[in-house]
Amino acid sequence: DTNAAVQIPESVDTDMIAHRLMLIIATKIAAGETHISLRRGLKEFGLKGEQAVYKELDVLHLQKVFAPQDPGKLTGNEKGKALESLMFLEKKRTGDVKGRLVADGSKQRNYIQEGAATSPTVMTESVLITAAIEATEGRDVAVIDLPGAFLNASMDEVVHMVLRGKLAELMVKFAPQIYRKYVTMGAKGEPMLYVTLQKALYGCLRSALLFYLKLVADLEGQGFRINPYDPCVANKMTGGAQMTLTFHVDDIKISHIDADKVTECIDWFKGIYGSNVRVSRGTTHDYLGMMLSYSNQQVRISMA
């Protein structure tokens, strides 16, 4: 019974999230992929870089991640608290260029109490215990990754962000009818565009927690029960057997004795997070830096 975990849950704060991002970037660099700043990226990638920025802005616009803010209605304190925006460009091994807009949430440390931004993550013991149960019961196992997961969570507080310079110019160029009238000039003569965040943009201190709360609410709405000892393990009875989920932010392991039930669960996630949910099926999975290999009612676990 995977409700039998006995330890206090681990948790993750924004320092861990930042560390995770650096590990991801380091891994991509080692694999021939690079993250660079907007200015350098536009210079290096040219038209491909600009198209990557537009594609990222289009995604954020369609998902209503932020709305333009009249700077005349912001107080000096609100402008001072506005988060800086950062756009990175990444060159994939395929040669394609991808843009990623994030917020610099460092200012939020001045007014968000320590612990208020903490989001739980699955305990290592829970991953190992559930893997052993999956092997013993001969369950079908899948691992999924939810790209852009945070953007499905709504902000529950007022957070302003400012786009400066070339990024503000590109935002206006992308949708002039929406953003042009809100652009002002900064003290250094650079264009500035204030926006109000409506979704949990990557980089905000509470984004991981907001996503976790949404994920739990969605799972409970589907009949899952959250484990009382590990808040990142969820179970429900379906098809006469138990389905188990373990989740570390947006990396989720799903298991059930019936492969069709696993497929149904994956399709449910795709209905929320889109068809580009990354899925691993079969008997070997890379999950949270561990390789899980299932065979003959046993699981072999090694570091990926």
PDB file of N, CA and C in Angstrom, residues 165-228:
ATOM      1  N   GLY A 165      13.879  47.675 -23.142  1.00  0.00           N
ATOM      2  CA  GLY A 165      14.717  47.696 -24.326  1.00  0.00           C
ATOM      3  C   GLY A 165      14.177  46.886 -25.488  1.00  0.00           C
ATOM      4  N   LYS A 166      15.043  46.029 -26.038  1.00  0.00           N
ATOM      5  CA  LYS A 166      14.693  45.262 -27.228  1.00  0.00           C
ATOM      6  C   LYS A 166      13.502  44.351 -26.978  1.00  0.00           C
ATOM      7  N   LEU A 167      13.385  43.812 -25.764  1.00  0.00           N
ATOM      8  CA  LEU A 167      12.269  42.926 -25.475  1.00  0.00           C
ATOM      9  C   LEU A 167      10.950  43.677 -25.537  1.00  0.00           C
ATOM     10  N   ALA A 168      10.915  44.904 -25.004  1.00  0.00           N
ATOM     11  CA  ALA A 168       9.702  45.726 -25.083  1.00  0.00           C
ATOM     12  C   ALA A 168       9.379  46.047 -26.542  1.00  0.00           C
ATOM     13  N   GLU A 169      10.408  46.357 -27.318  1.00  0.00           N
ATOM     14  CA  GLU A 169      10.202  46.660 -28.740  1.00  0.00           C
ATOM     15  C   GLU A 169       9.612  45.463 -29.478  1.00  0.00           C
ATOM     16  N   LEU A 170      10.137  44.266 -29.203  1.00  0.00           N
ATOM     17  CA  LEU A 170       9.639  43.070 -29.882  1.00  0.00           C
ATOM     18  C   LEU A 170       8.208  42.740 -29.452  1.00  0.00           C
ATOM     19  N   MET A 171       7.882  43.003 -28.178  1.00  0.00           N
ATOM     20  CA  MET A 171       6.519  42.764 -27.709  1.00  0.00           C
ATOM     21  C   MET A 171       5.544  43.670 -28.446  1.00  0.00           C
ATOM     22  N   VAL A 172       5.913  44.922 -28.627  1.00  0.00           N
ATOM     23  CA  VAL A 172       5.066  45.876 -29.353  1.00  0.00           C
ATOM     24  C   VAL A 172       4.967  45.483 -30.823  1.00  0.00           C
ATOM     25  N   LYS A 173       6.077  45.074 -31.399  1.00  0.00           N
ATOM     26  CA  LYS A 173       6.079  44.659 -32.798  1.00  0.00           C
ATOM     27  C   LYS A 173       5.202  43.435 -33.008  1.00  0.00           C
ATOM     28  N   PHE A 174       5.163  42.559 -31.988  1.00  0.00           N
ATOM     29  CA  PHE A 174       4.367  41.348 -32.062  1.00  0.00           C
ATOM     30  C   PHE A 174       2.873  41.664 -32.050  1.00  0.00           C
ATOM     31  N   ALA A 175       2.442  42.564 -31.164  1.00  0.00           N
ATOM     32  CA  ALA A 175       1.015  42.913 -31.054  1.00  0.00           C
ATOM     33  C   ALA A 175       0.876  44.410 -30.779  1.00  0.00           C
ATOM     34  N   PRO A 176       1.126  45.244 -31.773  1.00  0.00           N
ATOM     35  CA  PRO A 176       1.123  46.699 -31.559  1.00  0.00           C
ATOM     36  C   PRO A 176      -0.215  47.248 -31.073  1.00  0.00           C
ATOM     37  N   GLN A 177      -1.309  46.658 -31.542  1.00  0.00           N
ATOM     38  CA  GLN A 177      -2.628  47.162 -31.154  1.00  0.00           C
ATOM     39  C   GLN A 177      -2.911  46.976 -29.673  1.00  0.00           C
ATOM     40  N   ILE A 178      -2.200  46.083 -29.026  1.00  0.00           N
ATOM     41  CA  ILE A 178      -2.411  45.799 -27.608  1.00  0.00           C
ATOM     42  C   ILE A 178      -1.403  46.524 -26.724  1.00  0.00           C
ATOM     43  N   TYR A 179      -0.140  46.549 -27.126  1.00  0.00           N
ATOM     44  CA  TYR A 179       0.909  46.980 -26.215  1.00  0.00           C
ATOM     45  C   TYR A 179       1.478  48.379 -26.473  1.00  0.00           C
ATOM     46  N   ARG A 180       1.362  48.900 -27.701  1.00  0.00           N
ATOM     47  CA  ARG A 180       2.067  50.139 -28.037  1.00  0.00           C
ATOM     48  C   ARG A 180       1.740  51.292 -27.090  1.00  0.00           C
ATOM     49  N   LYS A 181       0.449  51.470 -26.752  1.00  0.00           N
ATOM     50  CA  LYS A 181       0.049  52.640 -25.965  1.00  0.00           C
ATOM     51  C   LYS A 181       0.527  52.581 -24.515  1.00  0.00           C
ATOM     52  N   TYR A 182       1.044  51.440 -24.094  1.00  0.00           N
ATOM     53  CA  TYR A 182       1.496  51.308 -22.710  1.00  0.00           C
ATOM     54  C   TYR A 182       3.011  51.479 -22.568  1.00  0.00           C
ATOM     55  N   VAL A 183       3.701  51.702 -23.676  1.00  0.00           N
ATOM     56  CA  VAL A 183       5.159  51.829 -23.638  1.00  0.00           C
ATOM     57  C   VAL A 183       5.557  53.243 -23.229  1.00  0.00           C
ATOM     58  N   THR A 184       6.507  53.310 -22.295  1.00  0.00           N
ATOM     59  CA  THR A 184       7.080  54.594 -21.890  1.00  0.00           C
ATOM     60  C   THR A 184       8.591  54.519 -22.081  1.00  0.00           C
ATOM     61  N   MET A 185       9.250  55.654 -21.943  1.00  0.00           N
ATOM     62  CA  MET A 185      10.702  55.689 -22.084  1.00  0.00           C
ATOM     63  C   MET A 185      11.334  55.818 -20.701  1.00  0.00           C
ATOM     64  N   GLY A 186      12.349  55.008 -20.440  1.00  0.00           N
ATOM     65  CA  GLY A 186      13.039  55.039 -19.170  1.00  0.00           C
ATOM     66  C   GLY A 186      14.031  56.181 -19.092  1.00  0.00           C
ATOM     67  N   ALA A 187      14.695  56.299 -17.957  1.00  0.00           N
ATOM     68  CA  ALA A 187      15.643  57.388 -17.733  1.00  0.00           C
ATOM     69  C   ALA A 187      16.809  57.330 -18.713  1.00  0.00           C
ATOM     70  N   LYS A 188      17.145  56.135 -19.171  1.00  0.00           N
ATOM     71  CA  LYS A 188      18.260  55.982 -20.109  1.00  0.00           C
ATOM     72  C   LYS A 188      17.787  55.976 -21.559  1.00  0.00           C
ATOM     73  N   GLY A 189      16.526  56.347 -21.747  1.00  0.00           N
ATOM     74  CA  GLY A 189      16.007  56.422 -23.112  1.00  0.00           C
ATOM     75  C   GLY A 189      15.616  55.088 -23.702  1.00  0.00           C
ATOM     76  N   GLU A 190      15.457  54.074 -22.861  1.00  0.00           N
ATOM     77  CA  GLU A 190      15.065  52.763 -23.361  1.00  0.00           C
ATOM     78  C   GLU A 190      13.562  52.579 -23.191  1.00  0.00           C
ATOM     79  N   PRO A 191      12.917  51.898 -24.140  1.00  0.00           N
ATOM     80  CA  PRO A 191      11.480  51.640 -24.001  1.00  0.00           C
ATOM     81  C   PRO A 191      11.209  50.688 -22.835  1.00  0.00           C
ATOM     82  N   MET A 192      10.096  50.934 -22.130  1.00  0.00           N
ATOM     83  CA  MET A 192       9.708  50.107 -20.986  1.00  0.00           C
ATOM     84  C   MET A 192       8.233  49.757 -21.105  1.00  0.00           C
ATOM     85  N   LEU A 193       7.919  48.509 -20.834  1.00  0.00           N
ATOM     86  CA  LEU A 193       6.536  48.043 -20.892  1.00  0.00           C
ATOM     87  C   LEU A 193       6.223  47.303 -19.600  1.00  0.00           C
ATOM     88  N   TYR A 194       5.304  47.847 -18.789  1.00  0.00           N
ATOM     89  CA  TYR A 194       4.879  47.189 -17.563  1.00  0.00           C
ATOM     90  C   TYR A 194       3.710  46.253 -17.863  1.00  0.00           C
ATOM     91  N   VAL A 195       3.746  45.083 -17.247  1.00  0.00           N
ATOM     92  CA  VAL A 195       2.653  44.122 -17.397  1.00  0.00           C
ATOM     93  C   VAL A 195       2.284  43.581 -16.020  1.00  0.00           C
ATOM     94  N   THR A 196       1.074  43.057 -15.915  1.00  0.00           N
ATOM     95  CA  THR A 196       0.630  42.381 -14.699  1.00  0.00           C
ATOM     96  C   THR A 196       0.563  40.892 -14.994  1.00  0.00           C
ATOM     97  N   LEU A 197       1.261  40.101 -14.202  1.00  0.00           N
ATOM     98  CA  LEU A 197       1.286  38.653 -14.433  1.00  0.00           C
ATOM     99  C   LEU A 197      -0.042  38.031 -14.028  1.00  0.00           C
ATOM    100  N   GLN A 198      -0.579  37.210 -14.909  1.00  0.00           N
ATOM    101  CA  GLN A 198      -1.824  36.491 -14.637  1.00  0.00           C
ATOM    102  C   GLN A 198      -1.590  35.000 -14.432  1.00  0.00           C
ATOM    103  N   LYS A 199      -0.440  34.518 -14.897  1.00  0.00           N
ATOM    104  CA  LYS A 199      -0.083  33.107 -14.738  1.00  0.00           C
ATOM    105  C   LYS A 199       1.277  33.007 -14.037  1.00  0.00           C
ATOM    106  N   ALA A 200       1.564  31.832 -13.523  1.00  0.00           N
ATOM    107  CA  ALA A 200       2.772  31.613 -12.726  1.00  0.00           C
ATOM    108  C   ALA A 200       3.990  31.486 -13.640  1.00  0.00           C
ATOM    109  N   LEU A 201       4.517  32.617 -14.060  1.00  0.00           N
ATOM    110  CA  LEU A 201       5.669  32.632 -14.949  1.00  0.00           C
ATOM    111  C   LEU A 201       6.897  32.072 -14.242  1.00  0.00           C
ATOM    112  N   TYR A 202       7.673  31.292 -14.959  1.00  0.00           N
ATOM    113  CA  TYR A 202       8.900  30.706 -14.414  1.00  0.00           C
ATOM    114  C   TYR A 202       9.794  31.832 -13.879  1.00  0.00           C
ATOM    115  N   GLY A 203      10.318  31.648 -12.689  1.00  0.00           N
ATOM    116  CA  GLY A 203      11.193  32.647 -12.085  1.00  0.00           C
ATOM    117  C   GLY A 203      10.570  33.354 -10.906  1.00  0.00           C
ATOM    118  N   CYS A 204       9.242  33.449 -10.860  1.00  0.00           N
ATOM    119  CA  CYS A 204       8.566  34.016  -9.693  1.00  0.00           C
ATOM    120  C   CYS A 204       8.718  33.045  -8.516  1.00  0.00           C
ATOM    121  N   LEU A 205       8.869  33.589  -7.322  1.00  0.00           N
ATOM    122  CA  LEU A 205       9.188  32.734  -6.186  1.00  0.00           C
ATOM    123  C   LEU A 205       8.122  31.693  -5.890  1.00  0.00           C
ATOM    124  N   ARG A 206       6.860  32.018  -6.132  1.00  0.00           N
ATOM    125  CA  ARG A 206       5.780  31.117  -5.744  1.00  0.00           C
ATOM    126  C   ARG A 206       5.233  30.291  -6.915  1.00  0.00           C
ATOM    127  N   SER A 207       5.871  30.353  -8.069  1.00  0.00           N
ATOM    128  CA  SER A 207       5.335  29.661  -9.245  1.00  0.00           C
ATOM    129  C   SER A 207       5.252  28.154  -9.034  1.00  0.00           C
ATOM    130  N   ALA A 208       6.309  27.562  -8.458  1.00  0.00           N
ATOM    131  CA  ALA A 208       6.306  26.111  -8.240  1.00  0.00           C
ATOM    132  C   ALA A 208       5.188  25.712  -7.278  1.00  0.00           C
ATOM    133  N   LEU A 209       4.988  26.521  -6.231  1.00  0.00           N
ATOM    134  CA  LEU A 209       3.935  26.216  -5.264  1.00  0.00           C
ATOM    135  C   LEU A 209       2.557  26.351  -5.895  1.00  0.00           C
ATOM    136  N   LEU A 210       2.350  27.395  -6.689  1.00  0.00           N
ATOM    137  CA  LEU A 210       1.055  27.597  -7.343  1.00  0.00           C
ATOM    138  C   LEU A 210       0.742  26.437  -8.284  1.00  0.00           C
ATOM    139  N   PHE A 211       1.770  25.964  -9.000  1.00  0.00           N
ATOM    140  CA  PHE A 211       1.550  24.819  -9.883  1.00  0.00           C
ATOM    141  C   PHE A 211       1.218  23.570  -9.071  1.00  0.00           C
ATOM    142  N   TYR A 212       1.922  23.361  -7.970  1.00  0.00           N
ATOM    143  CA  TYR A 212       1.657  22.201  -7.120  1.00  0.00           C
ATOM    144  C   TYR A 212       0.206  22.218  -6.620  1.00  0.00           C
ATOM    145  N   LEU A 213      -0.260  23.359  -6.151  1.00  0.00           N
ATOM    146  CA  LEU A 213      -1.628  23.465  -5.633  1.00  0.00           C
ATOM    147  C   LEU A 213      -2.652  23.178  -6.730  1.00  0.00           C
ATOM    148  N   LYS A 214      -2.366  23.650  -7.947  1.00  0.00           N
ATOM    149  CA  LYS A 214      -3.282  23.371  -9.071  1.00  0.00           C
ATOM    150  C   LYS A 214      -3.283  21.889  -9.406  1.00  0.00           C
ATOM    151  N   LEU A 215      -2.087  21.287  -9.448  1.00  0.00           N
ATOM    152  CA  LEU A 215      -1.982  19.867  -9.781  1.00  0.00           C
ATOM    153  C   LEU A 215      -2.748  19.022  -8.765  1.00  0.00           C
ATOM    154  N   VAL A 216      -2.579  19.322  -7.486  1.00  0.00           N
ATOM    155  CA  VAL A 216      -3.271  18.565  -6.443  1.00  0.00           C
ATOM    156  C   VAL A 216      -4.783  18.721  -6.583  1.00  0.00           C
ATOM    157  N   ALA A 217      -5.237  19.952  -6.834  1.00  0.00           N
ATOM    158  CA  ALA A 217      -6.678  20.178  -6.992  1.00  0.00           C
ATOM    159  C   ALA A 217      -7.221  19.395  -8.184  1.00  0.00           C
ATOM    160  N   ASP A 218      -6.467  19.369  -9.286  1.00  0.00           N
ATOM    161  CA  ASP A 218      -6.898  18.624 -10.472  1.00  0.00           C
ATOM    162  C   ASP A 218      -6.960  17.125 -10.169  1.00  0.00           C
ATOM    163  N   LEU A 219      -5.943  16.607  -9.480  1.00  0.00           N
ATOM    164  CA  LEU A 219      -5.912  15.181  -9.159  1.00  0.00           C
ATOM    165  C   LEU A 219      -7.055  14.802  -8.224  1.00  0.00           C
ATOM    166  N   GLU A 220      -7.287  15.618  -7.216  1.00  0.00           N
ATOM    167  CA  GLU A 220      -8.382  15.325  -6.294  1.00  0.00           C
ATOM    168  C   GLU A 220      -9.726  15.376  -7.009  1.00  0.00           C
ATOM    169  N   GLY A 221      -9.831  16.245  -8.011  1.00  0.00           N
ATOM    170  CA  GLY A 221     -11.056  16.308  -8.798  1.00  0.00           C
ATOM    171  C   GLY A 221     -11.292  15.058  -9.619  1.00  0.00           C
ATOM    172  N   GLN A 222     -10.213  14.292  -9.847  1.00  0.00           N
ATOM    173  CA  GLN A 222     -10.315  13.032 -10.587  1.00  0.00           C
ATOM    174  C   GLN A 222     -10.403  11.821  -9.664  1.00  0.00           C
ATOM    175  N   GLY A 223     -10.541  12.079  -8.366  1.00  0.00           N
ATOM    176  CA  GLY A 223     -10.714  10.983  -7.422  1.00  0.00           C
ATOM    177  C   GLY A 223      -9.443  10.477  -6.770  1.00  0.00           C
ATOM    178  N   PHE A 224      -8.312  11.137  -7.018  1.00  0.00           N
ATOM    179  CA  PHE A 224      -7.069  10.720  -6.367  1.00  0.00           C
ATOM    180  C   PHE A 224      -7.059  11.190  -4.916  1.00  0.00           C
ATOM    181  N   ARG A 225      -6.405  10.417  -4.066  1.00  0.00           N
ATOM    182  CA  ARG A 225      -6.175  10.789  -2.677  1.00  0.00           C
ATOM    183  C   ARG A 225      -4.682  11.039  -2.493  1.00  0.00           C
ATOM    184  N   ILE A 226      -4.357  12.206  -1.905  1.00  0.00           N
ATOM    185  CA  ILE A 226      -2.956  12.534  -1.657  1.00  0.00           C
ATOM    186  C   ILE A 226      -2.474  11.784  -0.421  1.00  0.00           C
ATOM    187  N   ASN A 227      -1.306  11.179  -0.533  1.00  0.00           N
ATOM    188  CA  ASN A 227      -0.720  10.427   0.571  1.00  0.00           C
ATOM    189  C   ASN A 227      -0.509  11.349   1.774  1.00  0.00           C
ATOM    190  N   PRO A 228      -0.945  10.959   2.966  1.00  0.00           N
ATOM    191  CA  PRO A 228      -0.823  11.831   4.131  1.00  0.00           C
ATOM    192  C   PRO A 228       0.616  12.015   4.621  1.00  0.00           C
TER     193      PRO A 228
END
